[in-house]
mmCIF file of C-alpha atoms in Angstrom:
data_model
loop_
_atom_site.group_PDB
_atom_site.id
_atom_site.type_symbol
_atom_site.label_atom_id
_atom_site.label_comp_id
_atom_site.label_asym_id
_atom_site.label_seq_id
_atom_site.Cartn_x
_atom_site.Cartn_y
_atom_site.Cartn_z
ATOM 1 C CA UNK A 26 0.000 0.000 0.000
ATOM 2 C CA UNK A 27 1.161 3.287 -1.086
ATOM 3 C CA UNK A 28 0.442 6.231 1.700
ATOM 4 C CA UNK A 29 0.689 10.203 0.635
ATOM 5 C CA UNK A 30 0.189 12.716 3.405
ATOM 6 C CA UNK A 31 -1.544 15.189 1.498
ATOM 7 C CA UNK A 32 -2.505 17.421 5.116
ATOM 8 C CA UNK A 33 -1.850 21.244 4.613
ATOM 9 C CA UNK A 34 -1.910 21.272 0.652
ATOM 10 C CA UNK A 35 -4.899 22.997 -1.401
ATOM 11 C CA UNK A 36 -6.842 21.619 -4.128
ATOM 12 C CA UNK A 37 -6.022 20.567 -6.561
ATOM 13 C CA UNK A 38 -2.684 19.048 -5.342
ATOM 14 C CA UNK A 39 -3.774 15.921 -3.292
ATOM 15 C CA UNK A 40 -5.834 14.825 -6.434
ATOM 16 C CA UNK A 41 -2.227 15.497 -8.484
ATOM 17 C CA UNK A 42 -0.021 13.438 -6.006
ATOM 18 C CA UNK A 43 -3.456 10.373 -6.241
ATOM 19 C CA UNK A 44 -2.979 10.188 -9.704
ATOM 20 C CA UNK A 45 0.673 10.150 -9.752
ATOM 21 C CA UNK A 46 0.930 7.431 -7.413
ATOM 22 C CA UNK A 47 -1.711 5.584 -9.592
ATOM 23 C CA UNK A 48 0.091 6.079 -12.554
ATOM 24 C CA UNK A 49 3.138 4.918 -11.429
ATOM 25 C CA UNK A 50 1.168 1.311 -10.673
ATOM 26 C CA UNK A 51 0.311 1.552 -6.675
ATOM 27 C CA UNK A 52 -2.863 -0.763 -6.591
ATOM 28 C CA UNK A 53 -3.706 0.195 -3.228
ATOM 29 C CA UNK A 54 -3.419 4.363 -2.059
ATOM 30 C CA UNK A 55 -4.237 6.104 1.360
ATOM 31 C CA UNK A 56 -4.166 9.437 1.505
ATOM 32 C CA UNK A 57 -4.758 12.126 4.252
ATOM 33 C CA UNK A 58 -6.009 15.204 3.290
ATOM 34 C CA UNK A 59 -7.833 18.111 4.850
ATOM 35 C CA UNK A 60 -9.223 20.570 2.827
ATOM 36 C CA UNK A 61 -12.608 21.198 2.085
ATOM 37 C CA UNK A 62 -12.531 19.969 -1.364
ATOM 38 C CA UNK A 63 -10.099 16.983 -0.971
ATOM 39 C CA UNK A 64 -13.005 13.996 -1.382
ATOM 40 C CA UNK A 65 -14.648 15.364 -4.771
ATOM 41 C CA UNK A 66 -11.409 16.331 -6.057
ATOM 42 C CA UNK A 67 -9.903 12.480 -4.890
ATOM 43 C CA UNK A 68 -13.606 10.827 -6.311
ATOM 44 C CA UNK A 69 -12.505 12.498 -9.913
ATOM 45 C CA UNK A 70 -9.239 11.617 -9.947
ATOM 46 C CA UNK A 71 -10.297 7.948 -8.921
ATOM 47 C CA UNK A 72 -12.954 7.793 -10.792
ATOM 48 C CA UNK A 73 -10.744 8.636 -14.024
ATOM 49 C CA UNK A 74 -8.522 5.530 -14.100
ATOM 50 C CA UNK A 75 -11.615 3.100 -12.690
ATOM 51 C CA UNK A 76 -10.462 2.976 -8.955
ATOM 52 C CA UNK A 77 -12.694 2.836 -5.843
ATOM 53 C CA UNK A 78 -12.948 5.743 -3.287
ATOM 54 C CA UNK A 79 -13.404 5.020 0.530
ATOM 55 C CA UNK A 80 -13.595 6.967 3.375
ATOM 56 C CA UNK A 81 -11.772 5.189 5.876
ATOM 57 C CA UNK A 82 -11.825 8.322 8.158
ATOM 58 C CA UNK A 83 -11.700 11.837 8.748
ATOM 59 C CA UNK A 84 -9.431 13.660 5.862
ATOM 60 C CA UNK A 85 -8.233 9.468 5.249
ATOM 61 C CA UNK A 86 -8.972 8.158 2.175
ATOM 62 C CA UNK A 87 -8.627 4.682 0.617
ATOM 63 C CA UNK A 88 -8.545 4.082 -3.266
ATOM 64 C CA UNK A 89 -8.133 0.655 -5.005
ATOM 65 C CA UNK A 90 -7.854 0.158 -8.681
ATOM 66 C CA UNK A 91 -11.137 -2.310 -9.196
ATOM 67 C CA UNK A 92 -9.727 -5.298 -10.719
ATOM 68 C CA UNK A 93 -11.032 -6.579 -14.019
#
């Protein structure tokens, strides 16, 4: 599993460092991030290579590439 603590940075650059660690093959990402926009911008960025969103807490976030 791949972890990125995204706390402190703005929109859009948790999304950026997601996909970069997606695109580079991680299969399984957690990231913490806290601002406000962090879960639509993360649900996009998931969303766009076919990968799962979970909340697995407050500002922590779980994405899995969906196999298949």
């Amino acid at each position: 599993m791949t972890r990125i603590d995204a706390r402190g940075m703005r929109c859009p650059w948790p999304a950026i460092r997601l996909a970069r660690a997606l695109r580079d093959g991680a299969a399984v990402v957690e990231i913490a991030a806290d601002d406000p926009r962090a879960a639509g911008e993360l649900a996009s960025a998931a969303s766009a290579v076919g990968a799962r969103l979970e909340v697995v807490g407050e500002g922590v976030f779980r994405v899995e590439r969906r196999e298949g």
